[in-house]
Amino acid sequence: MADPHIIVEDLVKTYPGAARPSVDHVSFALPRGEMLALLGPSGCGKTTILRMIAGLIDPTAGHIRLNGREISQIPVYRRNMGMVFQAYALFPHMTVAENVAFGLEMRNIPKSERAQKVARALDMVKLGGLGDRRVTQLSGGQQQRCAIARSLVIEPELLLLDEPLSNLDAKLRDEMRDEIRDIQRRTGVTAIFVTHDQDEALSMADRLAVMSAGRLEQIGTPRQIFDAPASEFVAGFIGAGNFFPGRISAPGLAEVEGIGTLAFDGAGTPGDAVKLMVRPHRLKLAQDAAPGPNRFAGQVEKVTYRGQILTLAVDVAGRRMLADMHTHAGALPQTGDRITLTVAPVDVTLIGGGGA
Amino acid sequence: MSATAYPAECPAGRNRLIVLMLLVPGLLALLCTFLLPMAWLARASLSAGGMTAFGSELTLANYRAALTDPFYWQVGLNTLWLGVTVSVFAVLLGYPIALFLARTQSRWRGVLTALAVAPLLTSAVVRTYGWMVLLGDRGVINSTLAALSLTDAPIRLSNNSLGANIALIEILMPYAILAMLAGFGRLNPALEEAAAMLGANRLRVFWRIILPLSLPGVLTGALLVFVLAISSFVTPRLMGGGRVFVLGTEIYSEATVTLNWPLAAALAMILLGIFSTVIVLYQRALRGLEG
Ligand SMILES: Nc1ncnc2c1ncn2[C@@H]1O[C@H](COP(=O)(O)OP(=O)(O)OP(=O)(O)O)[C@@H](O)[C@H]1O
Ligand SMILES: [Mg+2]
């Protein structure tokens, strides 16, 4: 990251009267043109970070730099950032076109040029022809597109989106997900969006920041976060996982009570207490019940059919493990069957081990 | 997933019956205390002149008398003018207060709202007397000015329409504030933030967002104050010292001094006509505002 577009440094926000900070020393950097997802459970401070970047609230401490320049002292209306609010915040007393034109009007752009830009922006979000409608007469998806057009037409330095999809139904959400991603790529705008939906974050973002209780747990590409989570929290938040507390016995080997030896990807320091993780979809059915490392013998407790995959809940030495099987994998286990699961050492992740 | 079904033993027809029965007491009260007196008033306005005993013949003489007398035209204009000035100033003065109350995050908001409308707890008559004490020729203001030798003769602040205006504006302002608060439902901090993000400074946020969105409330407040002002008679009479003639005071004196009830009834019907016109205009304007 030679020349990051935006840098957030040691950002802290403590609301007046609050006992502990809502955002606690968060730092990250984002290159121009990338899309960052801020992901985390409800109340972890995602909106607060976004609002500090926007200038809608003042940080308690820390720096926000845009193109290398500190922006904390610049008022909201001069920051030139676009924001898509969760409830869209379209102006109800204006038409669609007037909403989109508002930012241009504030910039004193002449009328004819304004009209052209508005038309182009509306076309981009597939709202061409609806410019004269009242925003109250738009569907949820159309309102959302209008909000996106309104924030992009000013050619913002930064596009901020606060849970832009949470008010839409599942089908529309998938469509809009692709569309937002597409628009962001085409315009090349640097974007930060907030979500607590891991699918949304994984599929839309170039970079993902996982937060918990005001702190940044990990930042990286979706792949890094998914395959090499820095903490059990991150691993559990992004996708399902089976976790095993263990102790390293030799480089690349750990002893797990009740299970035996697990060979994993990496080395570790012998004697350390560690956490290991196996994703459910990396587990496979063993053909025989011979004992050995990376084998889990147990009894199927529950089978959940989910179309392409089947999720097995297996009782292994008193521990419940989840395993995903492809439904085309031939004879499938039934509830009550005794089975043995295996996993390749590369698919056993040492939590916080840095990994691949 | 499925819509909640109504319990089988309670079909829609029976619901409607219950609703009708619940409406009966209210409708009866309205009939006895409002519709019948109004009908009586309308009938009275069509009777031949005289005291309280009306003949059976119908006549438009009272309306003719009212509408051909230049004095009553002047009274009508005075009334409208009083309504306009009082509603404009009550709304102008009440608007910042209502806006503050609507937008404040303070936990004292409830208390502050109660304080703003607390004057409603005393009667308009009492407050009118209060204003007489303040604004009279030998009232607090004039005696202070005289004591400071700032004026030679008292400034005429009462016994004229200025006094009636001042007192009515203050007396009716709490209604304006309440009505505006009720009409500020579309104000939303997120809209102000959205406008700021798009480059609007505080002044432009006010002009382009807050003001237009609060106009329905302003309109409602103005309507309420206007209607109350043009129908007022105690305050114009006391503060005007008998020199302010509006429809309210004239109806009152026709009914109690001249004892010409049919003419008083005709004037009341004319006032009612003005009300209706204003309310129709208000609804038009509101629809225009809210699209
Ligand atoms: N204006 C405020 N005053 C005081 N505390 C606040 C305020 N806004 C947020 N908080 C607190 O700060 C913390 C973080 O809030 P924030 O809105 O940033 O969470 P979030 O991650 O966006 O959550 P969600 O996913 O539910 O939107 C929460 O504990 C919240 O209670
Ligand atoms: Mg939030």
PDB file of C-alpha atoms in Angstrom, chain A residues 16-17 50 56 134 198 200 221 237 278 301 304 337 354-355:
ATOM      1  CA  PRO A  16     -20.332  11.825  26.715  1.00  0.00           C
ATOM      2  CA  GLY A  17     -21.324   9.970  29.856  1.00  0.00           C
ATOM      3  CA  LEU A  50     -18.191   5.917   9.642  1.00  0.00           C
ATOM      4  CA  LEU A  56     -20.879  14.068  11.567  1.00  0.00           C
ATOM      5  CA  ARG A 134     -41.622  12.048  -5.735  1.00  0.00           C
ATOM      6  CA  GLN A 198     -20.665 -11.727   6.626  1.00  0.00           C
ATOM      7  CA  GLU A 200     -22.247  -9.279   2.129  1.00  0.00           C
ATOM      8  CA  THR A 221      -8.607  -9.521   2.259  1.00  0.00           C
ATOM      9  CA  PHE A 237     -17.905 -14.393  13.100  1.00  0.00           C
ATOM     10  CA  VAL A 278     -11.442 -26.684  11.140  1.00  0.00           C
ATOM     11  CA  GLU A 301     -26.664 -36.585  16.000  1.00  0.00           C
ATOM     12  CA  THR A 304     -29.722 -30.939   8.099  1.00  0.00           C
ATOM     13  CA  ASP A 337     -24.549 -43.768  12.193  1.00  0.00           C
ATOM     14  CA  GLY A 354      -0.663 -15.807  10.617  1.00  0.00           C
ATOM     15  CA  GLY A 355      -1.236 -18.708   8.219  1.00  0.00           C
TER      16      GLY A 355
END
